[in-house]
Amino acid sequence: EPEVTQTPSHQVTQMGQEVILRCVPISNHLYFYWYRQILGQKVEFLVSFYNNEISEKSEIFDDQFSVERPDGSNFTLKIRSTKLEDSAMYFCASSVHRDNSPLHFGNGTRLTVT
Amino acid sequence: QQPVQSPQAVILREGEDAVINCSSSKALYSVHWYRQKHGEAPVFLMILLKGGEQKGHEKISASFNEKKQQSSLYLTASQLSYSGTYFCGTESGGYQKVTFGTGTKLQVIP
């Protein structure tokens, strides 16, 4: 069964550094998402993306964050000038349709900011 | 606004039943249900698309009351493999966004 893949599985970075989290969505999916989860807490929506544009973004997704689809397969989340509170599990997801369509999640990237 | 789930946590013995509720303050277009095991990604269980719809997935089923802006997940004859955190996810229509609920931690013991 096709899956969403994320790399790296774990990223450690120092406060103030930039990180790029990478995702390869399922190949026939057109809608992409980033969510984050702070240590076993709620799953928080960050951003959705379609047709090379952001569709929706949350209050968390401020100027520190950006997303990009640099080629036909990758979908990236860039976090500039990381803060301690950015430490979390970041999940990428994709879906076939915009509405009423199951989200397929990758295994996540655990980001630790020291 | 984030949907509220109840209970926050529940412990069951194998074979017992449980109900997990999800309530939203916003009008709902659809409700998703996901299960997340410790250290893993959420896994899709089912989606309910209109008021009153019910769905089943093995011994796990769900209902959606559109008027009350609520959904319930029913787990019958629970198995050890049902352990995990259950999240509802809601869509309010017109947006490419699923908002996840507060989560319910379910533990099934022998």
PDB file of N, CA and C in Angstrom, chain A residues 31-33 35 37 41-43 45 48-50 55-56 89 91 98-103 105-108, chain B residues 2 29-30 32 34 36 39-44 47 49 87 91 93-102:
ATOM      1  N   TYR A  31      -3.550  16.929  -2.387  1.00  0.00           N
ATOM      2  CA  TYR A  31      -3.738  17.859  -1.276  1.00  0.00           C
ATOM      3  C   TYR A  31      -2.795  17.468  -0.143  1.00  0.00           C
ATOM      4  N   PHE A  32      -2.082  18.445   0.381  1.00  0.00           N
ATOM      5  CA  PHE A  32      -1.022  18.163   1.337  1.00  0.00           C
ATOM      6  C   PHE A  32      -1.200  19.021   2.589  1.00  0.00           C
ATOM      7  N   TYR A  33      -0.670  18.498   3.697  1.00  0.00           N
ATOM      8  CA  TYR A  33      -0.875  19.133   4.995  1.00  0.00           C
ATOM      9  C   TYR A  33       0.364  18.958   5.860  1.00  0.00           C
ATOM     10  N   TYR A  35       0.921  18.967  10.111  1.00  0.00           N
ATOM     11  CA  TYR A  35       0.385  19.035  11.464  1.00  0.00           C
ATOM     12  C   TYR A  35       1.552  18.894  12.438  1.00  0.00           C
ATOM     13  N   GLN A  37       2.482  17.872  16.726  1.00  0.00           N
ATOM     14  CA  GLN A  37       1.986  17.305  17.979  1.00  0.00           C
ATOM     15  C   GLN A  37       3.084  17.454  19.013  1.00  0.00           C
ATOM     16  N   GLN A  41       0.374  15.349  22.963  1.00  0.00           N
ATOM     17  CA  GLN A  41      -0.806  16.192  23.169  1.00  0.00           C
ATOM     18  C   GLN A  41      -1.661  16.201  21.904  1.00  0.00           C
ATOM     19  N   LYS A  42      -2.401  17.250  21.706  1.00  0.00           N
ATOM     20  CA  LYS A  42      -3.314  17.307  20.571  1.00  0.00           C
ATOM     21  C   LYS A  42      -2.557  17.433  19.256  1.00  0.00           C
ATOM     22  N   VAL A  43      -3.210  17.028  18.200  1.00  0.00           N
ATOM     23  CA  VAL A  43      -2.670  17.138  16.854  1.00  0.00           C
ATOM     24  C   VAL A  43      -3.134  18.482  16.294  1.00  0.00           C
ATOM     25  N   PHE A  45      -3.252  21.553  13.533  1.00  0.00           N
ATOM     26  CA  PHE A  45      -3.156  21.893  12.110  1.00  0.00           C
ATOM     27  C   PHE A  45      -2.198  23.067  11.931  1.00  0.00           C
ATOM     28  N   SER A  48      -2.361  23.784   4.974  1.00  0.00           N
ATOM     29  CA  SER A  48      -2.738  22.900   3.871  1.00  0.00           C
ATOM     30  C   SER A  48      -2.289  23.539   2.562  1.00  0.00           C
ATOM     31  N   PHE A  49      -2.121  22.696   1.542  1.00  0.00           N
ATOM     32  CA  PHE A  49      -1.437  23.140   0.328  1.00  0.00           C
ATOM     33  C   PHE A  49      -2.032  22.419  -0.861  1.00  0.00           C
ATOM     34  N   TYR A  50      -2.274  23.166  -1.925  1.00  0.00           N
ATOM     35  CA  TYR A  50      -2.804  22.566  -3.137  1.00  0.00           C
ATOM     36  C   TYR A  50      -2.381  23.398  -4.327  1.00  0.00           C
ATOM     37  N   SER A  55      -3.526  26.702   0.988  1.00  0.00           N
ATOM     38  CA  SER A  55      -4.990  26.807   1.006  1.00  0.00           C
ATOM     39  C   SER A  55      -5.478  27.406   2.315  1.00  0.00           C
ATOM     40  N   GLU A  56      -5.007  26.851   3.413  1.00  0.00           N
ATOM     41  CA  GLU A  56      -5.377  27.332   4.743  1.00  0.00           C
ATOM     42  C   GLU A  56      -4.126  27.326   5.608  1.00  0.00           C
ATOM     43  N   MET A  89       6.590  16.746  17.373  1.00  0.00           N
ATOM     44  CA  MET A  89       6.539  15.810  16.257  1.00  0.00           C
ATOM     45  C   MET A  89       5.790  16.507  15.135  1.00  0.00           C
ATOM     46  N   PHE A  91       4.017  16.067  11.546  1.00  0.00           N
ATOM     47  CA  PHE A  91       3.448  15.069  10.637  1.00  0.00           C
ATOM     48  C   PHE A  91       3.053  15.724   9.320  1.00  0.00           C
ATOM     49  N   ARG A  98     -10.077  17.394  -1.633  1.00  0.00           N
ATOM     50  CA  ARG A  98      -9.977  18.484  -0.659  1.00  0.00           C
ATOM     51  C   ARG A  98     -10.877  18.230   0.538  1.00  0.00           C
ATOM     52  N   ASP A  99     -12.120  17.825   0.271  1.00  0.00           N
ATOM     53  CA  ASP A  99     -13.101  17.645   1.345  1.00  0.00           C
ATOM     54  C   ASP A  99     -13.411  16.165   1.537  1.00  0.00           C
ATOM     55  N   ASN A 100     -13.768  15.834   2.758  1.00  0.00           N
ATOM     56  CA  ASN A 100     -14.319  14.510   3.054  1.00  0.00           C
ATOM     57  C   ASN A 100     -13.436  13.375   2.556  1.00  0.00           C
ATOM     58  N   SER A 101     -12.171  13.545   2.723  1.00  0.00           N
ATOM     59  CA  SER A 101     -11.205  12.575   2.210  1.00  0.00           C
ATOM     60  C   SER A 101     -10.244  12.202   3.331  1.00  0.00           C
ATOM     61  N   PRO A 102     -10.018  10.905   3.557  1.00  0.00           N
ATOM     62  CA  PRO A 102      -9.117  10.499   4.637  1.00  0.00           C
ATOM     63  C   PRO A 102      -7.742  11.139   4.498  1.00  0.00           C
ATOM     64  N   LEU A 103      -7.169  11.498   5.623  1.00  0.00           N
ATOM     65  CA  LEU A 103      -5.791  11.973   5.643  1.00  0.00           C
ATOM     66  C   LEU A 103      -4.875  10.771   5.860  1.00  0.00           C
ATOM     67  N   PHE A 105      -1.185   9.869   6.912  1.00  0.00           N
ATOM     68  CA  PHE A 105      -0.069  10.511   7.604  1.00  0.00           C
ATOM     69  C   PHE A 105       1.238   9.768   7.370  1.00  0.00           C
ATOM     70  N   GLY A 106       2.317  10.540   7.330  1.00  0.00           N
ATOM     71  CA  GLY A 106       3.641   9.955   7.406  1.00  0.00           C
ATOM     72  C   GLY A 106       3.974   9.632   8.847  1.00  0.00           C
ATOM     73  N   ASN A 107       5.135   8.998   9.063  1.00  0.00           N
ATOM     74  CA  ASN A 107       5.519   8.581  10.412  1.00  0.00           C
ATOM     75  C   ASN A 107       6.057   9.721  11.260  1.00  0.00           C
ATOM     76  N   GLY A 108       6.210  10.881  10.673  1.00  0.00           N
ATOM     77  CA  GLY A 108       6.574  12.053  11.453  1.00  0.00           C
ATOM     78  C   GLY A 108       8.072  12.299  11.549  1.00  0.00           C
TER      79      GLY A 108
ATOM     80  N   GLN B   2     -11.300  23.952  18.555  1.00  0.00           N
ATOM     81  CA  GLN B   2     -11.013  22.526  18.641  1.00  0.00           C
ATOM     82  C   GLN B   2     -12.202  21.734  19.181  1.00  0.00           C
ATOM     83  N   TYR B  29     -19.477  19.567   8.661  1.00  0.00           N
ATOM     84  CA  TYR B  29     -19.690  19.067   7.319  1.00  0.00           C
ATOM     85  C   TYR B  29     -19.418  17.567   7.297  1.00  0.00           C
ATOM     86  N   SER B  30     -18.427  17.164   8.036  1.00  0.00           N
ATOM     87  CA  SER B  30     -18.094  15.753   8.155  1.00  0.00           C
ATOM     88  C   SER B  30     -17.234  15.539   9.392  1.00  0.00           C
ATOM     89  N   HIS B  32     -14.186  12.827  10.912  1.00  0.00           N
ATOM     90  CA  HIS B  32     -13.247  11.721  10.738  1.00  0.00           C
ATOM     91  C   HIS B  32     -12.947  11.118  12.104  1.00  0.00           C
ATOM     92  N   TYR B  34      -9.678   8.812  13.927  1.00  0.00           N
ATOM     93  CA  TYR B  34      -8.324   8.282  13.770  1.00  0.00           C
ATOM     94  C   TYR B  34      -7.896   7.629  15.074  1.00  0.00           C
ATOM     95  N   GLN B  36      -4.273   6.632  17.153  1.00  0.00           N
ATOM     96  CA  GLN B  36      -2.823   6.822  17.187  1.00  0.00           C
ATOM     97  C   GLN B  36      -2.241   5.955  18.294  1.00  0.00           C
ATOM     98  N   GLY B  39       3.905   6.702  19.820  1.00  0.00           N
ATOM     99  CA  GLY B  39       5.088   6.841  18.978  1.00  0.00           C
ATOM    100  C   GLY B  39       4.835   6.663  17.497  1.00  0.00           C
ATOM    101  N   GLU B  40       3.560   6.568  17.122  1.00  0.00           N
ATOM    102  CA  GLU B  40       3.244   6.353  15.706  1.00  0.00           C
ATOM    103  C   GLU B  40       2.367   7.485  15.172  1.00  0.00           C
ATOM    104  N   ALA B  41       2.102   7.443  13.881  1.00  0.00           N
ATOM    105  CA  ALA B  41       1.245   8.447  13.260  1.00  0.00           C
ATOM    106  C   ALA B  41      -0.226   8.089  13.455  1.00  0.00           C
ATOM    107  N   PRO B  42      -1.112   9.063  13.410  1.00  0.00           N
ATOM    108  CA  PRO B  42      -2.557   8.750  13.418  1.00  0.00           C
ATOM    109  C   PRO B  42      -2.918   7.926  12.191  1.00  0.00           C
ATOM    110  N   VAL B  43      -3.813   6.965  12.400  1.00  0.00           N
ATOM    111  CA  VAL B  43      -4.274   6.106  11.310  1.00  0.00           C
ATOM    112  C   VAL B  43      -5.771   6.289  11.152  1.00  0.00           C
ATOM    113  N   PHE B  44      -6.191   6.510   9.920  1.00  0.00           N
ATOM    114  CA  PHE B  44      -7.597   6.750   9.615  1.00  0.00           C
ATOM    115  C   PHE B  44      -8.439   5.520   9.920  1.00  0.00           C
ATOM    116  N   ILE B  47     -14.854   7.860   8.117  1.00  0.00           N
ATOM    117  CA  ILE B  47     -15.351   9.214   7.946  1.00  0.00           C
ATOM    118  C   ILE B  47     -16.857   9.157   7.811  1.00  0.00           C
ATOM    119  N   LEU B  49     -20.193  11.386   6.656  1.00  0.00           N
ATOM    120  CA  LEU B  49     -20.376  12.519   5.759  1.00  0.00           C
ATOM    121  C   LEU B  49     -21.654  13.314   5.954  1.00  0.00           C
ATOM    122  N   PHE B  87      -8.716  10.136  18.097  1.00  0.00           N
ATOM    123  CA  PHE B  87      -8.983  11.535  17.776  1.00  0.00           C
ATOM    124  C   PHE B  87     -10.133  11.628  16.786  1.00  0.00           C
ATOM    125  N   GLU B  91     -14.526  18.686   9.836  1.00  0.00           N
ATOM    126  CA  GLU B  91     -14.465  19.622   8.713  1.00  0.00           C
ATOM    127  C   GLU B  91     -15.721  20.475   8.778  1.00  0.00           C
ATOM    128  N   GLY B  93     -16.539  22.587   6.203  1.00  0.00           N
ATOM    129  CA  GLY B  93     -17.014  22.868   4.849  1.00  0.00           C
ATOM    130  C   GLY B  93     -16.340  24.067   4.228  1.00  0.00           C
ATOM    131  N   GLY B  94     -15.899  23.917   3.013  1.00  0.00           N
ATOM    132  CA  GLY B  94     -15.336  25.038   2.277  1.00  0.00           C
ATOM    133  C   GLY B  94     -13.864  25.281   2.530  1.00  0.00           C
ATOM    134  N   TYR B  95     -13.266  24.483   3.413  1.00  0.00           N
ATOM    135  CA  TYR B  95     -11.861  24.702   3.753  1.00  0.00           C
ATOM    136  C   TYR B  95     -11.098  23.402   3.620  1.00  0.00           C
ATOM    137  N   GLN B  96      -9.869  23.498   3.212  1.00  0.00           N
ATOM    138  CA  GLN B  96      -9.015  22.318   3.157  1.00  0.00           C
ATOM    139  C   GLN B  96      -8.335  22.199   4.518  1.00  0.00           C
ATOM    140  N   LYS B  97      -9.107  21.671   5.473  1.00  0.00           N
ATOM    141  CA  LYS B  97      -8.590  21.637   6.837  1.00  0.00           C
ATOM    142  C   LYS B  97      -9.382  20.652   7.662  1.00  0.00           C
ATOM    143  N   VAL B  98      -8.702  19.785   8.385  1.00  0.00           N
ATOM    144  CA  VAL B  98      -9.327  18.898   9.367  1.00  0.00           C
ATOM    145  C   VAL B  98      -8.805  19.318  10.730  1.00  0.00           C
ATOM    146  N   THR B  99      -9.726  19.665  11.625  1.00  0.00           N
ATOM    147  CA  THR B  99      -9.346  20.087  12.972  1.00  0.00           C
ATOM    148  C   THR B  99      -9.531  18.912  13.910  1.00  0.00           C
ATOM    149  N   PHE B 100      -8.468  18.556  14.603  1.00  0.00           N
ATOM    150  CA  PHE B 100      -8.514  17.385  15.476  1.00  0.00           C
ATOM    151  C   PHE B 100      -9.016  17.740  16.867  1.00  0.00           C
ATOM    152  N   GLY B 101      -9.707  16.769  17.471  1.00  0.00           N
ATOM    153  CA  GLY B 101     -10.223  16.932  18.811  1.00  0.00           C
ATOM    154  C   GLY B 101      -9.146  16.762  19.865  1.00  0.00           C
ATOM    155  N   THR B 102      -9.589  16.864  21.106  1.00  0.00           N
ATOM    156  CA  THR B 102      -8.658  16.838  22.243  1.00  0.00           C
ATOM    157  C   THR B 102      -8.084  15.457  22.526  1.00  0.00           C
TER     158      THR B 102
END
